[in-house]
CSV table of C-alpha atoms in Angstrom, one decimal:
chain,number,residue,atom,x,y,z
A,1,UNK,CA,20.2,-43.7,-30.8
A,2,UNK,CA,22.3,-43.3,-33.7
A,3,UNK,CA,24.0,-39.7,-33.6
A,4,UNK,CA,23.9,-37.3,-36.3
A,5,UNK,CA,26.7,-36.5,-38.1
A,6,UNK,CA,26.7,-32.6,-38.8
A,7,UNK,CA,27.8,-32.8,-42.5
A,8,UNK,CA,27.8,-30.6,-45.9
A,9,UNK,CA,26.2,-31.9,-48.8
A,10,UNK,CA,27.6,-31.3,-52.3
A,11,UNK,CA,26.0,-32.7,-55.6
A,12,UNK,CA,27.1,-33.5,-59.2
A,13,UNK,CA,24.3,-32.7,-61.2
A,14,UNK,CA,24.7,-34.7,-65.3
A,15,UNK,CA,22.7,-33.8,-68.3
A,16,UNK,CA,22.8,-36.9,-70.6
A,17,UNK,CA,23.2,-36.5,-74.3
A,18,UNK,CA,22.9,-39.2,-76.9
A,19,UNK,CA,26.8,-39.3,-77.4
A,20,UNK,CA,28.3,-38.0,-74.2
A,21,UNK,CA,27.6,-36.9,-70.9
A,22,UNK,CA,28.6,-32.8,-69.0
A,23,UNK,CA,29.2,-32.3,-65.7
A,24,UNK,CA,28.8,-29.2,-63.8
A,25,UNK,CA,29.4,-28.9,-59.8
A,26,UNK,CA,26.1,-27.8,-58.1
A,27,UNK,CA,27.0,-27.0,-53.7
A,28,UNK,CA,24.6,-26.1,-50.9
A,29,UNK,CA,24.6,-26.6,-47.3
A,30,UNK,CA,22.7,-29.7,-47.1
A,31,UNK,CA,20.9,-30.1,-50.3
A,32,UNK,CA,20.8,-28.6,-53.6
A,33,UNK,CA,17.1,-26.7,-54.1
A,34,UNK,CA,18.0,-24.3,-56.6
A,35,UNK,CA,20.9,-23.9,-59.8
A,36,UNK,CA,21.5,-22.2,-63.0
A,37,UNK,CA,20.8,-23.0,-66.0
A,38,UNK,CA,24.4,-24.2,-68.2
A,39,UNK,CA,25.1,-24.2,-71.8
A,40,UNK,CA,26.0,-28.3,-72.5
A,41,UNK,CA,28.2,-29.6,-75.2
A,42,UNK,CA,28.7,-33.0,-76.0
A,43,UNK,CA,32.0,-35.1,-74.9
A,44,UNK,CA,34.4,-37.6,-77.2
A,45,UNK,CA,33.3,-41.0,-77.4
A,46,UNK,CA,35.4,-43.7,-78.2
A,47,UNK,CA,35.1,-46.9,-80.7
A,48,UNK,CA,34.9,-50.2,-79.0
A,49,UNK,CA,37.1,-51.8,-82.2
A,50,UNK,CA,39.9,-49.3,-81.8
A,51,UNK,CA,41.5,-46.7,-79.6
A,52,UNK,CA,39.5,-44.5,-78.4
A,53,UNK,CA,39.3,-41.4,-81.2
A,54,UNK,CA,37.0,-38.2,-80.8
A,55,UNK,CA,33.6,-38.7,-82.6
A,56,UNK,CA,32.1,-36.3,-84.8
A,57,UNK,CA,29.8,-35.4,-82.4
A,58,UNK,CA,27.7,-31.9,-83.3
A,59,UNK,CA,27.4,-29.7,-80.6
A,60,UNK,CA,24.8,-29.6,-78.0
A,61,UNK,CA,23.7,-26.1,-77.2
A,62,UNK,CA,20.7,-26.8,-73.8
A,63,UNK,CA,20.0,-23.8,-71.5
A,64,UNK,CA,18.8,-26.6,-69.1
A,65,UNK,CA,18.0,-26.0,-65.1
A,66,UNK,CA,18.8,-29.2,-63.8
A,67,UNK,CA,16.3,-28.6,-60.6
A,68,UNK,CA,13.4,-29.3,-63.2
A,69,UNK,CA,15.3,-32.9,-64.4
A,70,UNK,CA,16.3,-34.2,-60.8
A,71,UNK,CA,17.3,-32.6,-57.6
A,72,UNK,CA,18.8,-34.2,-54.7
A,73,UNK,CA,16.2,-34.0,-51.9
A,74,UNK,CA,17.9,-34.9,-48.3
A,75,UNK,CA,21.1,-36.7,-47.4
A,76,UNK,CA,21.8,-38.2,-44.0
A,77,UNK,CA,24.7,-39.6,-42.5
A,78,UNK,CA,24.8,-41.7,-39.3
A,79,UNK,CA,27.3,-42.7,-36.6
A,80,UNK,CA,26.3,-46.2,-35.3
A,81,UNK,CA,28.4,-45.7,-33.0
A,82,UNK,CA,30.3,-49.0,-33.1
A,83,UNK,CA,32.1,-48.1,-36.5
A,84,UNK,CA,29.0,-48.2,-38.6
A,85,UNK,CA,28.0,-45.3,-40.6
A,86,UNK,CA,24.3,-45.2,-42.3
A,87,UNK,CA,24.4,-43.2,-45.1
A,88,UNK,CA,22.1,-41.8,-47.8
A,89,UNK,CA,20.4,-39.3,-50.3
A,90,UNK,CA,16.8,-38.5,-51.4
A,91,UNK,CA,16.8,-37.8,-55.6
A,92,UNK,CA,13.3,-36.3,-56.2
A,93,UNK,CA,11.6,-35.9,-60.0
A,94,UNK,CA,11.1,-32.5,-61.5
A,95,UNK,CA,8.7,-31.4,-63.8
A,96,UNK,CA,9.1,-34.7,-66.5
A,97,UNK,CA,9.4,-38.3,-65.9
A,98,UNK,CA,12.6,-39.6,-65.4
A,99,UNK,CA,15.0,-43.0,-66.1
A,100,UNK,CA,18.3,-44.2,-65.6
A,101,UNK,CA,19.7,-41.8,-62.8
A,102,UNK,CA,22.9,-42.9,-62.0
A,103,UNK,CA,24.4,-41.7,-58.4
A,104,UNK,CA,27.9,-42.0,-56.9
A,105,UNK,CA,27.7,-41.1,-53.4
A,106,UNK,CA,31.5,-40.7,-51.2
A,107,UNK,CA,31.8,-40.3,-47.5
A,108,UNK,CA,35.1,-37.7,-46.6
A,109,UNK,CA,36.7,-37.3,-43.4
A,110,UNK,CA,38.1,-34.2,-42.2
A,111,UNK,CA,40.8,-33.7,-44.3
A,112,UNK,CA,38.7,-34.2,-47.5
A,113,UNK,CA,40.4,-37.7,-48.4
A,114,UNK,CA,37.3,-40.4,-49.7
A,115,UNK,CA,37.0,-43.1,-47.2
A,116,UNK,CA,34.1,-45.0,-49.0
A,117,UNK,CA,32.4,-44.8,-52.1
A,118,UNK,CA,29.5,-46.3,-53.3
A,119,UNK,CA,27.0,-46.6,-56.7
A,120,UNK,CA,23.7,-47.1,-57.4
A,121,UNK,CA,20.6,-46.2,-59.7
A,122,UNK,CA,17.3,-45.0,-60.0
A,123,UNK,CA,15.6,-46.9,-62.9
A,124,UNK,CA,12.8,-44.7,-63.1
A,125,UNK,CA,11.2,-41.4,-61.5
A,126,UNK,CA,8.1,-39.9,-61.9
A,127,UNK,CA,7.7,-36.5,-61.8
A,128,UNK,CA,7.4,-35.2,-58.2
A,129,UNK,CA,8.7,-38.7,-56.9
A,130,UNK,CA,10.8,-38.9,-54.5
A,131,UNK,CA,13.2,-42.3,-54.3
A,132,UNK,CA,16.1,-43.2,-51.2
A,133,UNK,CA,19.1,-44.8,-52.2
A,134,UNK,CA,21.7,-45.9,-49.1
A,135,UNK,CA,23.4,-48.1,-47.1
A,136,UNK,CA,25.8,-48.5,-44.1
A,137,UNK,CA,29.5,-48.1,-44.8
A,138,UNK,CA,32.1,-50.2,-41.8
A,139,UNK,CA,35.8,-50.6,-41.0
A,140,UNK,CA,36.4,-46.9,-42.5
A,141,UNK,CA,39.7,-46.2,-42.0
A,142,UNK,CA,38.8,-42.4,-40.5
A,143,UNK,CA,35.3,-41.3,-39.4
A,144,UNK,CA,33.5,-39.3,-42.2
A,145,UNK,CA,32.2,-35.8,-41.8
A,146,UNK,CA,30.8,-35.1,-45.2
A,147,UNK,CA,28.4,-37.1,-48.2
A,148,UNK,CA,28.8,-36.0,-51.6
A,149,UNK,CA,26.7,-37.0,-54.1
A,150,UNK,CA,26.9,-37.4,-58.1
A,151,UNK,CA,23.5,-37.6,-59.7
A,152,UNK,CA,23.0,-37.4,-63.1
A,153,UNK,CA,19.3,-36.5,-64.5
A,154,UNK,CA,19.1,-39.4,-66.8
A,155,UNK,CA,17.4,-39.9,-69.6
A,156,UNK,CA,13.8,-38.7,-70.5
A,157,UNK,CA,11.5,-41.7,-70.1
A,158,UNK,CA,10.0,-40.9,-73.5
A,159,UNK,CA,10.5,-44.8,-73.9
A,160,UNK,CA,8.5,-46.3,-70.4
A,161,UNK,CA,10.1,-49.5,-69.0
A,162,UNK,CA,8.7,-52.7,-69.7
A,163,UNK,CA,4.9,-52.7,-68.8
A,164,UNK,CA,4.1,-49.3,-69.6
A,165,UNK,CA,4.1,-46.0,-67.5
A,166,UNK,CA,2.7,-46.2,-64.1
A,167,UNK,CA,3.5,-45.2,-60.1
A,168,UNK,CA,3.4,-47.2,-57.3
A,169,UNK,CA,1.5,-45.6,-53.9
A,170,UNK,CA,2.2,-46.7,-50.2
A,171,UNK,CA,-0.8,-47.0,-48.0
A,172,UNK,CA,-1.9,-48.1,-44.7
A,173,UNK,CA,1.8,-47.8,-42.6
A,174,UNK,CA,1.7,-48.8,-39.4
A,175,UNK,CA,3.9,-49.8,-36.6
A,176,UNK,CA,2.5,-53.6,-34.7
A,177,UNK,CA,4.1,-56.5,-33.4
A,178,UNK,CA,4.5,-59.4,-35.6
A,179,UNK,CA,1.7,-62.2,-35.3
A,180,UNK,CA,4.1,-64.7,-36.6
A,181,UNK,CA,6.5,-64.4,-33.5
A,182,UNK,CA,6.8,-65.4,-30.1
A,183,UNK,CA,9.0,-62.4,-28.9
A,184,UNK,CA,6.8,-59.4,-29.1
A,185,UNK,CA,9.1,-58.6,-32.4
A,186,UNK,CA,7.9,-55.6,-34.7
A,187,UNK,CA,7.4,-54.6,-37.5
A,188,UNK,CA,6.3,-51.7,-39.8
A,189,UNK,CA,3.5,-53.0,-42.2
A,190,UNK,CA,1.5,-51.6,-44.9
A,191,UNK,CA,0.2,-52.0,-48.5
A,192,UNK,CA,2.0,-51.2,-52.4
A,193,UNK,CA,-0.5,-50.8,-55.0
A,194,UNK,CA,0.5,-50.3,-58.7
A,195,UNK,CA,-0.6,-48.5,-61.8
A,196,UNK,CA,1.6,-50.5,-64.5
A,197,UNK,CA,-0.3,-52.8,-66.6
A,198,UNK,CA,2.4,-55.4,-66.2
A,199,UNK,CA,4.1,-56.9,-62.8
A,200,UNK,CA,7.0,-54.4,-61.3
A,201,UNK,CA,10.3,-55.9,-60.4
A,202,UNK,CA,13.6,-55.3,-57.6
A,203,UNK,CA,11.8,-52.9,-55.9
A,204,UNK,CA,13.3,-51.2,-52.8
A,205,UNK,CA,11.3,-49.4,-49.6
A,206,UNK,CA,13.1,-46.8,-47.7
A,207,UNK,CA,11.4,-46.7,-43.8
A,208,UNK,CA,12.3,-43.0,-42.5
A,209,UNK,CA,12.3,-41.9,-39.5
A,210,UNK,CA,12.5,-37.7,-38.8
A,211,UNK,CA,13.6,-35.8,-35.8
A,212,UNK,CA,10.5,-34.3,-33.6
A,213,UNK,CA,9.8,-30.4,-33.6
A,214,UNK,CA,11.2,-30.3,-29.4
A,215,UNK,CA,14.5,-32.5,-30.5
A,216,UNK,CA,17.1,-30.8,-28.5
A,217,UNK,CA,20.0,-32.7,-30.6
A,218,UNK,CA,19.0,-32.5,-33.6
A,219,UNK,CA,17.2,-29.9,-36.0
A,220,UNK,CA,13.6,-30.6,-36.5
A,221,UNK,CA,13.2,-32.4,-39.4
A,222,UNK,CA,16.6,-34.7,-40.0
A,223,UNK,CA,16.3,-38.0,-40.8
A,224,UNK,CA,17.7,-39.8,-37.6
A,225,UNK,CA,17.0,-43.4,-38.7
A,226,UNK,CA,16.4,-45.2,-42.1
A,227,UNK,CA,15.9,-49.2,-43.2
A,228,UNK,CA,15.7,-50.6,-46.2
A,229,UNK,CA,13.5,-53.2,-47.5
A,230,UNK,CA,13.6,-55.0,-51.1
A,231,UNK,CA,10.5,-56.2,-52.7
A,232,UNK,CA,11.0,-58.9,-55.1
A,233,UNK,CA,7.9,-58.3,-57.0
A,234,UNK,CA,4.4,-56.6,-57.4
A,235,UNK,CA,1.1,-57.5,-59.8
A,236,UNK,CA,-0.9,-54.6,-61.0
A,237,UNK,CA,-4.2,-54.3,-60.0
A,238,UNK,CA,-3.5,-56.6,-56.5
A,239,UNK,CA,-2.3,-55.0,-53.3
A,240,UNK,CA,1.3,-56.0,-52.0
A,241,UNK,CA,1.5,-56.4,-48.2
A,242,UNK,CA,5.0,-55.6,-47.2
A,243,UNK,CA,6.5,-55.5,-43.5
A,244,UNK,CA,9.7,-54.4,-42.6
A,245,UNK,CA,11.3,-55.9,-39.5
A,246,UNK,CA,12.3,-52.9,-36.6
A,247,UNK,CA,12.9,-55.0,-33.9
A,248,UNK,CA,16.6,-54.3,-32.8
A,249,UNK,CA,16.8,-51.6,-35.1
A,250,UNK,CA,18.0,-48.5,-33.6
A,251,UNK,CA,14.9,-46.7,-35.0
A,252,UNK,CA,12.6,-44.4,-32.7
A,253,UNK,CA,9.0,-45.2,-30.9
A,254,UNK,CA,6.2,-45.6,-33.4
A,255,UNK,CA,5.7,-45.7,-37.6
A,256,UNK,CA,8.2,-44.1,-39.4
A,257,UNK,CA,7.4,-40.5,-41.1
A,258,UNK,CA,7.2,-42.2,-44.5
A,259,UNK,CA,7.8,-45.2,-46.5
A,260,UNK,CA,9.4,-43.9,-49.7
A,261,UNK,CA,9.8,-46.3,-53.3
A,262,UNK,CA,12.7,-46.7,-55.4
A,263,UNK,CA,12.3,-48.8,-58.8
C-alpha cells in the first residue's frame, strides 16, 4: 500500500478581472475551508504590437470571499514507494457556476526548494461540484514533503460552454472482474449520464479511495489511493458505461468511496 505522506497544504486563491488577474496567499493545514474577503485592483497589461506598457485599466474595487467562487477541497500526496509520488487536489464550486480554473500545483522537499511542478484546468464547475485534478510525479531529485496549490476562481460561466449548461452524475459504481479477460482482472464500472443538450468532450474520472474509520496509519478519512480515467466522449440523453482497470493498482479491497468528474 502506498504510504501517506504527512504534508501541509497551502493555496493561491485568483480573482479574474477582465484586464488582469490579483493574487492573494490563502494557508491552512491541509485545505483551505474558510478566507477573507480582499479589496482587488486590476494589474498592467501589455500590447502584443509593442513593449509591454501599463493599460489604462480603471480600478477594481470587489469585497469578494473567494470560498464562495472556488475552494480547494482535499489534496493528497503519495509515496509509491519505488520513487513514484501520486499527487493531487480536490477544487470544489461555491455558490455560482464556475469556468476556466486554472491550477498550478508544486511538490517541495524539506528544505522548501520545488522539485516538480505541474498545470492543469478545470473547464467548468457547477456550483457544489467537486472536480480531481493529479498525477504521479518520478525521478524527483529529493522526496517531497509538501503540495501547494494555485487555483484561481475563474471566470463566471455567465457564457455556458458549447451545448448549453448542464452536469454530469455518476451512477451504479461497482467493483467486478472484467468479463472480457481471462485473468480474473478488475475493474471499477459504472454509468455517466448528462444534462447538456449537446455531446460532452475530454472528460476525466477520478476513482478515490478513503482511509477506513479503525485505520491505525492513517487519519480516517485520507485519500490513500486515486486513478484516473479519461472519457473521450458522452451523448446527452444516453448513459455512458465507463470501467476503470484496478487490477495491479495499489488500490484497497472493494469500490472506491467515489467516482468524481472533471470537464
Amino acid at each position: 500500500m502506498r504510504r501517506w505522506v504527512g504534508v501541509a497544504a497551502t493555496a493561491l486563491v485568483a480573482v479574474g478581472v477582465s484586464t488582469g488577474v490579483a493574487w492573494w496567499l490563502l494557508s491552512g493545514d491541509d485545505a483551505v475551508d474558510s478566507a477573507p474577503s480582499a479589496s482587488v485592483t486590476a494589474a498592467t497589461t501589455g500590447r502584443t504590437d509593442g513593449p509591454a506598457q501599463p493599460a489604462p485599466v480603471p480600478s477594481v474595487s470587489a469585497t469578494v470571499d473567494p470560498t464562495t467562487l472556488v475552494r480547494l477541497d482535499d489534496v493528497w500526496l503519495l509515496d509509491g514507494g519505488d520513487g513514484s509520488y501520486d499527487w493531487g487536489i480536490v477544487v470544489m464550486g461555491g455558490e455560482r457556476a464556475r469556468r476556466d480554473i486554472d491550477v498550478t500545483v508544486r511538490l517541495e522537499d524539506a528544505t522548501g526548494s520545488v522539485v516538480f511542478t505541474a498545470t492543469d484546468a478545470v473547464s467548468m464547475l457547477s456550483p457544489g461540484q467537486r472536480s480531481a485534478l493529479g498525477g504521479t510525479a518520478r525521478a524527483l531529485q529529493a522526496q517531497p514533503v509538501r503540495i501547494e496549490a494555485d487555483v484561481s476562481v475563474g471566470f463566471d460561466a455567465d457564457e455556458p460552454l458549447d451545448g448549453g449548461s448542464g452536469e454530469v452524475d455518476v451512477r451504479a459504481v461497482e467493483r467486478r472482474v472484467d468479463p472480457r479477460s481471462n485473468d480474473g482482472s478488475e475493474v471499477v464500472a459504472g454509468r455517466l449520464r448528462s444534462t447538456f443538450a449537446e455531446p460532452v468532450d475530454d472528460l476525466r474520472l477520478a476513482a478515490i479511495w478513503r482511509a477506513p474509520a479503525d485505520g491505525d496509519t492513517v487519519r480516517a478519512g485520507d485519500i490513500v489511493a486515486v486513478v484516473f480515467r479519461d472519457v473521450e466522449r458522452i451523448r446527452p440523453g444516453v448513459d455512458a458505461r465507463f470501467e476503470i482497470p484496478v487490477t495491479g493498482r495499489d488500490v484497497p479491497s472493494g469500490a472506491p468511496d467515489e467516482v468524481l468528474v472533471t470537464m
